[in-house]
Coordinates of C-alpha atoms in Angstrom, one line a residue:
X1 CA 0.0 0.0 0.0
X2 CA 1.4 3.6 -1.1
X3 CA -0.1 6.8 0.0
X4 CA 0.6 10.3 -1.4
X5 CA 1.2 12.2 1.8
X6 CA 1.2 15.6 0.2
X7 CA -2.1 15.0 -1.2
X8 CA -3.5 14.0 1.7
X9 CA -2.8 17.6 3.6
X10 CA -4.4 19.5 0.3
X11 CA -7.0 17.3 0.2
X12 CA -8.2 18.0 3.3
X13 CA -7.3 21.3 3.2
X14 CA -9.6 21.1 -0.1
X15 CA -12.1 20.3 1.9
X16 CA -12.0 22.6 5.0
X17 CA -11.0 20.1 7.1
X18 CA -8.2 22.2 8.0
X19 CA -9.2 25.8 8.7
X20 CA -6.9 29.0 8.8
X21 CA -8.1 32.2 10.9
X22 CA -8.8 32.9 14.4
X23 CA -10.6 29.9 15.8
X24 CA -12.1 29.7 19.7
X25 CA -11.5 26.2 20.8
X26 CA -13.1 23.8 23.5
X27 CA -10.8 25.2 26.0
X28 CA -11.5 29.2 25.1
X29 CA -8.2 29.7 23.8
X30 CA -8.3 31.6 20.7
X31 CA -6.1 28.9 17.9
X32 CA -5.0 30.2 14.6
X33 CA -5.8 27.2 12.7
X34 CA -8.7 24.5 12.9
X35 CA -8.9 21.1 12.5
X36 CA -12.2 19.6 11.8
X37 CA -11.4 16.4 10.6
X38 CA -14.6 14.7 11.5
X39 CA -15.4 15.7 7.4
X40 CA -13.5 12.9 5.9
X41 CA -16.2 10.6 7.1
X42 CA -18.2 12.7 4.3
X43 CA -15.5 12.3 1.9
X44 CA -14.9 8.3 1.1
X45 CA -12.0 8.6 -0.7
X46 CA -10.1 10.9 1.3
X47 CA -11.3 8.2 4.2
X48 CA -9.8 5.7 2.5
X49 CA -6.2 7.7 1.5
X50 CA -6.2 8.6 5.7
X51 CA -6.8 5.0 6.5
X52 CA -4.3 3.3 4.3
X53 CA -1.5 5.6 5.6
X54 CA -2.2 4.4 9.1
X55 CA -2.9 0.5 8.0
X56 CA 1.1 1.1 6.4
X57 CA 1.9 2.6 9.6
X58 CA 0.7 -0.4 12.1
X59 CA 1.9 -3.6 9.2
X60 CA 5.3 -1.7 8.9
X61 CA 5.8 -1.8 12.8
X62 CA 7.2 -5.5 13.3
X63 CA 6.8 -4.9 17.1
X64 CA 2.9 -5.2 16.7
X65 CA 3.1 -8.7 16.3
X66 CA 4.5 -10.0 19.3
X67 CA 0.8 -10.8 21.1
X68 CA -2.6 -10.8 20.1
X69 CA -3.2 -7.3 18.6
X70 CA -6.3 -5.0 18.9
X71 CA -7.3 -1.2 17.5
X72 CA -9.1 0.9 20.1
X73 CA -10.3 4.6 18.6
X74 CA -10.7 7.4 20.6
X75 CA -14.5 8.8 20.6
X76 CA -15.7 9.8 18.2
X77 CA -14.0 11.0 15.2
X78 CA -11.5 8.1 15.7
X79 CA -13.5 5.9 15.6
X80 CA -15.2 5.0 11.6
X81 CA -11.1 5.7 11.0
X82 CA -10.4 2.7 13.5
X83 CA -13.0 0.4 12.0
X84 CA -12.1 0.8 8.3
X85 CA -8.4 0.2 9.4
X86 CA -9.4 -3.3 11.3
X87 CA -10.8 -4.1 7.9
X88 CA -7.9 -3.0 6.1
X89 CA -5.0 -4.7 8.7
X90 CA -7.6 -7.8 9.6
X91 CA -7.1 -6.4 13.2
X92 CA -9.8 -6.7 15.4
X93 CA -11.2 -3.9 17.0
X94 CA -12.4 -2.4 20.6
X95 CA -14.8 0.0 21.5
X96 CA -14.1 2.3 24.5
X97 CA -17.2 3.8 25.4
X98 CA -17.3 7.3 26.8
X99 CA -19.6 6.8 30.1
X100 CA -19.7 3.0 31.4
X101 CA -23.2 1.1 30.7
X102 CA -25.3 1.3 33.3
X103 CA -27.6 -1.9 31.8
X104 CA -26.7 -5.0 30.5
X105 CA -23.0 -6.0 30.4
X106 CA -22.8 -2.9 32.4
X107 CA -19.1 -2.5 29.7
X108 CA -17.1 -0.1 29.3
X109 CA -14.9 -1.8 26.5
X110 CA -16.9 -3.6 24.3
X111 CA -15.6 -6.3 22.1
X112 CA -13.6 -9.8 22.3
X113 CA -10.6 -9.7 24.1
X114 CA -8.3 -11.3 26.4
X115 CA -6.5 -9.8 29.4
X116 CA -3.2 -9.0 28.4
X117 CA -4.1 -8.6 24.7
X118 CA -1.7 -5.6 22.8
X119 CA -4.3 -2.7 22.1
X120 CA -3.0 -0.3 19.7
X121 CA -4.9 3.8 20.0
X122 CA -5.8 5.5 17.2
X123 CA -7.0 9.7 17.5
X124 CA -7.3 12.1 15.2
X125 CA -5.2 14.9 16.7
X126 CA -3.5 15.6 19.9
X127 CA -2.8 18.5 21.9
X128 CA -2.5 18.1 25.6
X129 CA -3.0 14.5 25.8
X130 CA -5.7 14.1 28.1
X131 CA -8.3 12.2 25.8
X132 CA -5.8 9.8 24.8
X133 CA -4.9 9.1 28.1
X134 CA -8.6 8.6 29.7
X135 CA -8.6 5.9 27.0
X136 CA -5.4 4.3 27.8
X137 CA -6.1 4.1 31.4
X138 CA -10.0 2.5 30.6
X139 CA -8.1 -0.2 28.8
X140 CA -5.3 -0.9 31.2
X141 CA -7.7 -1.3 33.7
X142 CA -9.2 -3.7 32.0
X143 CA -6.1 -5.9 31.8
X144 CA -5.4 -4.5 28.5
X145 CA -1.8 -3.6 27.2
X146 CA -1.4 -0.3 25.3
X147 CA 1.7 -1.0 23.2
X148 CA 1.1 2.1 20.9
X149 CA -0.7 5.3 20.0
X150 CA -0.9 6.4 16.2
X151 CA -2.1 10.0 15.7
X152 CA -3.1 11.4 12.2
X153 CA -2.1 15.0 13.6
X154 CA 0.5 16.5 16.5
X155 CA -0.3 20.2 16.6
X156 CA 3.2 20.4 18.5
X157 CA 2.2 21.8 22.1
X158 CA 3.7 19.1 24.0
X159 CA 0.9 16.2 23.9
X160 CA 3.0 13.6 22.8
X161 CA 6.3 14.2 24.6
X162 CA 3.9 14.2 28.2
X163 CA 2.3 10.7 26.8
X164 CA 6.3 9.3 26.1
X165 CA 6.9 10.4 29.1
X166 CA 4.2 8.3 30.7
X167 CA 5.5 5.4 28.9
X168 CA 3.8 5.1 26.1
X169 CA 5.3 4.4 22.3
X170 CA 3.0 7.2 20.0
X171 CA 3.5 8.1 16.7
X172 CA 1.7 11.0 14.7
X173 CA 1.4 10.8 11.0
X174 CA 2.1 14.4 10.6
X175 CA 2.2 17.6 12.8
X176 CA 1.6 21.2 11.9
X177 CA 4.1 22.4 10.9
X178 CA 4.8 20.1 8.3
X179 CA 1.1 20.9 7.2
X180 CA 1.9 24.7 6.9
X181 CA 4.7 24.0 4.9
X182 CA 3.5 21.8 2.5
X183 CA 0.4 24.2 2.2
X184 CA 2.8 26.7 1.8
X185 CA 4.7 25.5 -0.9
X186 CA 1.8 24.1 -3.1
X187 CA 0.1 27.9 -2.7
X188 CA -2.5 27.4 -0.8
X189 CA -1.2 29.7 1.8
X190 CA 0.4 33.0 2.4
X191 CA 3.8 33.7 4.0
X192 CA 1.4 35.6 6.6
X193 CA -0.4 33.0 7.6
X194 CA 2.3 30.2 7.9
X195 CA 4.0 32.5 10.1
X196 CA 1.2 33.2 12.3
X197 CA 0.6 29.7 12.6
X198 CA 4.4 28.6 13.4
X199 CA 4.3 31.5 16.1
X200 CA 1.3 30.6 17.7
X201 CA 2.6 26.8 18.6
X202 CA 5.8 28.6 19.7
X203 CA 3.7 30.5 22.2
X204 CA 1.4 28.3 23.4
X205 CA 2.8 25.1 24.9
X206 CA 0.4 23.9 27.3
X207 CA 1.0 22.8 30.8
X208 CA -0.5 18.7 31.2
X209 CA -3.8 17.9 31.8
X210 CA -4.3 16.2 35.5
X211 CA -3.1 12.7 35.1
X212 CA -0.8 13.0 32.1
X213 CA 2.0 12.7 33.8
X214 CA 3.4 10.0 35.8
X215 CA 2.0 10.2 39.3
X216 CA 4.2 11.9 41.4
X217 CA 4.8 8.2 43.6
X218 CA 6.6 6.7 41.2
X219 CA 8.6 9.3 40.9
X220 CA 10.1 9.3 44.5
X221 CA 12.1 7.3 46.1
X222 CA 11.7 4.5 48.6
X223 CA 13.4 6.6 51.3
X224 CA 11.8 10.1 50.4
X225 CA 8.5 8.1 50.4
X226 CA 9.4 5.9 53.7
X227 CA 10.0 9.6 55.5
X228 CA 6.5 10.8 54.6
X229 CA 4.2 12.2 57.7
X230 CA 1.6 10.4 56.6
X231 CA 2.8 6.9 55.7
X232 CA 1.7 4.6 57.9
X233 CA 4.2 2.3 60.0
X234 CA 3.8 -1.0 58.7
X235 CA 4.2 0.8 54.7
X236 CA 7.1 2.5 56.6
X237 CA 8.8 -1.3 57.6
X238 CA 8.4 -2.5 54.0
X239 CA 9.9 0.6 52.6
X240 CA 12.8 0.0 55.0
X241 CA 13.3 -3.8 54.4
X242 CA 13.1 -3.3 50.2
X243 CA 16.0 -0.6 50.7
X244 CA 18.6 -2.6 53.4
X245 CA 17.7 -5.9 50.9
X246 CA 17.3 -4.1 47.3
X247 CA 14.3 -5.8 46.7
X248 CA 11.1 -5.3 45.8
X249 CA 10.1 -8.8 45.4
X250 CA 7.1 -10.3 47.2
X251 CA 7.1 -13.9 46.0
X252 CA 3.6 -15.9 46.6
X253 CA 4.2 -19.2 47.5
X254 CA 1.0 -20.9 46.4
X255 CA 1.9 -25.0 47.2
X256 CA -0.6 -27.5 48.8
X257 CA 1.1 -28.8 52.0
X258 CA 3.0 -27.2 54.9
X259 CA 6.5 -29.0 54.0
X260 CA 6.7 -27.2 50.8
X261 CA 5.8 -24.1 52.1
X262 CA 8.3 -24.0 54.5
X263 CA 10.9 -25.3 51.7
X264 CA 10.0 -22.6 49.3
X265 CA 9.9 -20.0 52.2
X266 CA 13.6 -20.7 53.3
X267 CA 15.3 -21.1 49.8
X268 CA 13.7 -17.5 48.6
X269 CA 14.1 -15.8 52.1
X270 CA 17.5 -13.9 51.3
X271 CA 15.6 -12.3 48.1
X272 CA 12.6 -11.0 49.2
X273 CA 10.8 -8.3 51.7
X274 CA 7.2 -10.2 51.4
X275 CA 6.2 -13.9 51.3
X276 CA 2.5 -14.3 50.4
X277 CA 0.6 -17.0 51.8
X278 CA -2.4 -18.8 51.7
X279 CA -2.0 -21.0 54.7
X280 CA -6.1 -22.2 54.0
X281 CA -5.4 -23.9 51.0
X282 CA -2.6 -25.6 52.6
X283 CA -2.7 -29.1 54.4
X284 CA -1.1 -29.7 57.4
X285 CA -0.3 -26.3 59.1
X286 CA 0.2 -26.5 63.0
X287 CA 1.8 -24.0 65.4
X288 CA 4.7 -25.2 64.5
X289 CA 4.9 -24.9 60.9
X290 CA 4.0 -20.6 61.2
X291 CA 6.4 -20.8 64.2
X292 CA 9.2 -21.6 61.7
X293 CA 7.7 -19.2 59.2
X294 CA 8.0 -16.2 61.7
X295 CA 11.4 -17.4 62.8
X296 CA 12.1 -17.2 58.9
X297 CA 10.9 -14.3 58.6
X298 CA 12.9 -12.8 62.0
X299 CA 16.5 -14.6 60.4
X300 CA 16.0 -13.0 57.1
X301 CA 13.9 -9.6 57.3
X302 CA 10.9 -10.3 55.4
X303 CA 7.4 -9.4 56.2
X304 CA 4.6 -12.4 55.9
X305 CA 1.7 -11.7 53.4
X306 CA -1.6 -14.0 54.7
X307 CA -3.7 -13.4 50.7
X308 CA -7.3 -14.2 52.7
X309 CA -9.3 -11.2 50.3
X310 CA -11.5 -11.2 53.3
X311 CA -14.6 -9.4 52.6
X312 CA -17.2 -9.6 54.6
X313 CA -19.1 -7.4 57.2
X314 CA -16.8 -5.5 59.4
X315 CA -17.8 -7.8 62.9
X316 CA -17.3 -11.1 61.2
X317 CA -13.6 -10.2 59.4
X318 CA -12.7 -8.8 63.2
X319 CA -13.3 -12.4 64.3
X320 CA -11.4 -13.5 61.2
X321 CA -8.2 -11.2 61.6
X322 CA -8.1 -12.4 65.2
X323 CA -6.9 -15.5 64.3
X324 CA -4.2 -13.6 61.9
X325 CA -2.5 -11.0 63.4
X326 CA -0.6 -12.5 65.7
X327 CA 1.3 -14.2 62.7
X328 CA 0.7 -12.2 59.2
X329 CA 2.7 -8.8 59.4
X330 CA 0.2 -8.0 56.3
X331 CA -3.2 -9.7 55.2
X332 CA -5.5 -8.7 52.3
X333 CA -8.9 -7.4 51.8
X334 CA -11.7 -6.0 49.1
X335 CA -13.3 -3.3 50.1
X336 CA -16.6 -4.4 49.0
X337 CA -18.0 -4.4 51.9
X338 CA -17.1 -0.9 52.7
X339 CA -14.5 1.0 55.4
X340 CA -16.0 -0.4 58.4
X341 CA -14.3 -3.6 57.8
X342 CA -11.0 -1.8 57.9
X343 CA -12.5 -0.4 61.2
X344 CA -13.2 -3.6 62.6
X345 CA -9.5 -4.6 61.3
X346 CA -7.8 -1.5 63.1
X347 CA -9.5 -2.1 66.1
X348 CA -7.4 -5.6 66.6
X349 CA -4.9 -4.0 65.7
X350 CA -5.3 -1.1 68.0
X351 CA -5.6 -4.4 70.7
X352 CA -2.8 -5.7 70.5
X353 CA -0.4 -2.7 69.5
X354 CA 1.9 -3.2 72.9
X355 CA 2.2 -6.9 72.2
X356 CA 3.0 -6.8 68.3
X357 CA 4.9 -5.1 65.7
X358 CA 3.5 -3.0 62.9
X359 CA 0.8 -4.5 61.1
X360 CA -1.6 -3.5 58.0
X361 CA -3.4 -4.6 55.1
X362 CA -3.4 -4.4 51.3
X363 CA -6.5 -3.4 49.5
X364 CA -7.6 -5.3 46.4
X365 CA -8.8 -2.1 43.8
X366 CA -8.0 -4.2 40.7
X367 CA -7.1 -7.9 39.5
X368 CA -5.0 -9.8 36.6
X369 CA -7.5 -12.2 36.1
X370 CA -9.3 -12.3 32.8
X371 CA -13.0 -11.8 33.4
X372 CA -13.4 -10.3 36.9
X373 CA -15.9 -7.9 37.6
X374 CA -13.9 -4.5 39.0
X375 CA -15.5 -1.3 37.7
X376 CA -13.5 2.1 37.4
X377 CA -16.5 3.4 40.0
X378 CA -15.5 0.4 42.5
X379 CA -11.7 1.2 42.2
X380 CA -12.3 5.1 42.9
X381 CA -14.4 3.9 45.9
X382 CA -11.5 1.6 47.3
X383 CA -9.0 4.1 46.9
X384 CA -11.1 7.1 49.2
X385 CA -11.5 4.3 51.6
X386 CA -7.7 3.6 51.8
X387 CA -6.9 7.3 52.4
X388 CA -9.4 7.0 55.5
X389 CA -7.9 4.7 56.8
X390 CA -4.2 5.3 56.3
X391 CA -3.0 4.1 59.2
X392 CA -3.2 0.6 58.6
X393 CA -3.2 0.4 54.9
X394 CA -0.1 -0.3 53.5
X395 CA -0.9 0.2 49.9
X396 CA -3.5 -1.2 47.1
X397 CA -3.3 -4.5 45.0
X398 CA -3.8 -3.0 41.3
X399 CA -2.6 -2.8 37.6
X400 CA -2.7 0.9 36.4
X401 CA 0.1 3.4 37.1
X402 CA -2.7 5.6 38.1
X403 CA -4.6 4.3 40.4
X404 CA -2.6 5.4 43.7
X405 CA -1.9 9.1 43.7
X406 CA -0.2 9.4 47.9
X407 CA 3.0 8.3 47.4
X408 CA 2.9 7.1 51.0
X409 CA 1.1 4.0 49.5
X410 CA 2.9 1.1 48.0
X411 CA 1.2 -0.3 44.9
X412 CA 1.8 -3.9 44.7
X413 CA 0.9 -6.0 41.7
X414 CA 0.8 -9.4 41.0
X415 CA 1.3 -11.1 37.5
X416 CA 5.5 -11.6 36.9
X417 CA 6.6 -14.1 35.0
X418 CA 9.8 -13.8 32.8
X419 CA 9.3 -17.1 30.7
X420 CA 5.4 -17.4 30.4
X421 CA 2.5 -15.0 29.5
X422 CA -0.3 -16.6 31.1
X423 CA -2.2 -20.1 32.1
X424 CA -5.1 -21.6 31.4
X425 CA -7.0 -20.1 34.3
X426 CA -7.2 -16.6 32.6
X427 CA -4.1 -15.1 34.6
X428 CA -2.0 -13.1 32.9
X429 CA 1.6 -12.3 33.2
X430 CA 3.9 -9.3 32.5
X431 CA 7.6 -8.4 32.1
X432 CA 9.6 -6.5 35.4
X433 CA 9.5 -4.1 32.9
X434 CA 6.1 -3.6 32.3
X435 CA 5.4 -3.9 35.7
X436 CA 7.5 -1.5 37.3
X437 CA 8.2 0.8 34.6
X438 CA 4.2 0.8 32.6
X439 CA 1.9 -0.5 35.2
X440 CA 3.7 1.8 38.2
X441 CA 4.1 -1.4 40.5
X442 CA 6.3 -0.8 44.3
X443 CA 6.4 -3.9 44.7
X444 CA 5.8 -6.9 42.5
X445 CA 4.3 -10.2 43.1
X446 CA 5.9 -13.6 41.6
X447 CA 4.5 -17.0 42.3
X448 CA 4.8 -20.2 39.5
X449 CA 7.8 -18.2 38.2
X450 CA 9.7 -19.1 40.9
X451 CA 8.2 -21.6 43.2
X452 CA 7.8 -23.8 39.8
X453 CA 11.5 -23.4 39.0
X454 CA 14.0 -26.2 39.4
X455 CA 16.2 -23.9 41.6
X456 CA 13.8 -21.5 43.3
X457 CA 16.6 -19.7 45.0
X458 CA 18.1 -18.9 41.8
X459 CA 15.0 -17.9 40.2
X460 CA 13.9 -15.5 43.1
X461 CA 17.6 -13.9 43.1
X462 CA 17.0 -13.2 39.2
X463 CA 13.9 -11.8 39.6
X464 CA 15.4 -9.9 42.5
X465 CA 17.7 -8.4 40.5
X466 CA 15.6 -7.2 37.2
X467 CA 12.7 -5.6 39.7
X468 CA 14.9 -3.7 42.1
X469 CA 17.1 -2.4 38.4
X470 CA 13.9 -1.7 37.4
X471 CA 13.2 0.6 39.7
X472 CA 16.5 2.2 40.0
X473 CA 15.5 3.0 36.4
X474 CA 12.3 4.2 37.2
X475 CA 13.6 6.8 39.5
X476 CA 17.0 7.9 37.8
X477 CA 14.5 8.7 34.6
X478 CA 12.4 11.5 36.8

């Protein structure tokens, strides 16, 4: 497929799809140009010259083909361009919906996909940002991986460098000023005007939109965050024990009987700061068997993670906890049933505050699985109910770089696995560097990947390694 590129810029300047003058926008600033190209849709062959150069775009990029691959346009005018390009590429396609159904499905991404599936944005122009990014965040939350952004036009006021710098890979087919000048030089407009144009985008850079930047957490160090007034003491003891072990490795040790609990626990125990359990899935646990886990956990400064998701109403997960917290430095909850089950949670804790060490919970806002049921409302709710109750929350369980704002939350995130991407069960599994550097992970969960390994010790120490270089990464790029 060839395209004429130049005739693509006079055709739509043929037909007023690009507009010189003085032009209000959305925002109230006064723009000397206009783009309107929601008029191709009226112009089928223009359409079609727009679409092809984007299908090129996408086939040429060899990158595109390492998973599954989906389009996803931006509402609205992205979108007939989106659909005519699935045709073209045989690319299936997603459709992020503005506000979330409240009937039926209830969706806000509608289409066939699977969690972890590469979903590749299409827009029509950018300027700040900000609508490309509500629709990347939609789809990471629901499991999806945005492995690139195609724009038809940049109008150069420092959208895309603000989207690289939030990780993403974005490319725009063309930007103003090449428009100007091509317009220029086949007469279609006057020295005046080009000028005026090139000194407007000079002069009006825009600061980012709320959210287009990385959130300020992962831009901080442990320490600087560890230091914080209001992080709370047991977020303040992981913080601590990732630094003196560089690590930020929690490795889940998910095995059916006591004896290989323990066996995991003690050839992983120099590599991590968290060991996740779930001791009720396990046969034959005694006294003695989380005895030797805490004395584990005492030799080799880790923290013990019991994953019991309790959920229930705030009296009956008290009763639960009870029979945790003299054992699991960490346990974790949804917060479907609402903040009083935190309450119910801090008041053991509050109980027993002379006779133990720090203790806290986890909040589940988002999951890896393919299928679950999370809404962006639910995620917003979990999040106001961790910043009420501080104190004892550690961090959130989530997926998206922007859920957590406070940097005096960890977000921890589940879902590593160097060798596989997923099971049959729908979990899927990411890179260190997705996790770390694109999903905005703390601190990163590991399970099969190493507990599955032939030399589990070995295997934890690797992934040791690439998350804590990660991170230093993360933080020397801020």
């Amino acid at each position: 497929m060839t395209v004429d590129r130049r005739s693509i810029i006079t055709n739509l300047f043929d037909i007023n799809a690009l507009k010189f003058g003085t032009f209000q926008l959305k925002s109230g600033e006064l723009s000397k140009y206009y783009l309107d190209l929601r008029l191709i849709v009226s112009y089928p062959k223009i359409l079609k010259q727009v679409c092809t150069l984007v299908s090129t775009t996408i086939l040429k990029d060899d990158t595109n083909s390492k998973n599954q691959v989906r389009l996803c346009g931006v509402p609205y005018t992205a979108l007939p361009i989106a659909t005519l390009v699935s045709i073209d590429t045989n690319l299936p396609m997603l459709i992020r919906r503005k506000e979330q159904k409240t009937y039926g499905t209830k969706k806000l991404i509608d289409g066939e996909y699977s969690c972890g599936d590469d979903v590749i944005v299409i827009e029509d122009v950018i300027t700040s940002g900000a609508s490309i990014l509500e629709t990347v965040v939609d789809l990471e939350r629901s499991n999806l991986n945005v492995s690139n952004v195609i724009v038809l036009v940049d109008r150069q006021q420092g959208g895309m460098q603000r989207l690289s710098e939030r990780g993403l890979k974005i490319n725009s087919l063309f930007n103003i000023t090449e428009i100007v000048t091509i317009l220029k030089e086949e007469g279609k407009l006057s020295d005046a005007v080009y000028q005026s144009v090139l000194d407007y985008v000079i002069n009006n850079q825009i600061q980012p939109a709320k959210g287009c930047e990385k959130p300020l957490r992962t831009k901080l160090e442990f320490k600087e965050r560890a230091e914080l007034l209001e992080t709370s003491k047991i977020a303040q003891k992981i913080f601590k024990i990732s630094l003196e072990k560089k690590s930020n490795l929690c490795v889940a040790v998910d095995v059916d009987t006591a004896d290989k609990l323990l066996d995991i626990a003690e050839k992983v125990a120099p590599h991590i700061c968290i060991l996740k359990t779930h001791i009720d899935a396990i046969s034959g646990v005694t006294d003695a068997t989380i005895n030797d886990l805490q004395l584990l956990a005492k030799q080799y400064n880790f923290l013990i993670m019991e994953d019991r998701k309790m959920a229930d109403i705030g009296n009956t997960v008290k009763l639960q906890y009870k029979k945790l917290v003299n054992w699991a430095d960490l346990v974790t909850v949804h917060s479907v049933s609402g903040g009083m089950m935190l309450k119910g949670i801090q008041e053991v804790i509050n109980e027993n505050t002379d006779s133990l060490d720090s203790r806290g919970v986890f909040i589940v806002a988002e999951l890896s699985c393919n299928g679950n049921l999370i809404s962006e409302q639910y995620i917003k709710e979990t999040v106001k109910i961790a910043e009420e109750y501080k104190d004892i929350v550690a961090g959130l369980v989530c997926q998206s770089p922007d859920v957590i704002s406070s940097p005096s939350l960890l977000q921890l995130t589940p879902g590593v696995n160097i060798k596989n991407a997923n099971d049959n069960l729908g979990q899927q599994y990411q890179s260190p560097s997705d996790i770390i550097l694109t999903k905005g992970a703390d601190i990163a969960v590991v399970g099969r990947g190493i507990y599955q390994d032939d030399n589990p010790a070995e295997a934890a120490k690797l992934y040791k390694e690439s998350l804590w270089n990660t991170y230093l990464e993360r933080i020397s790029n801020s």
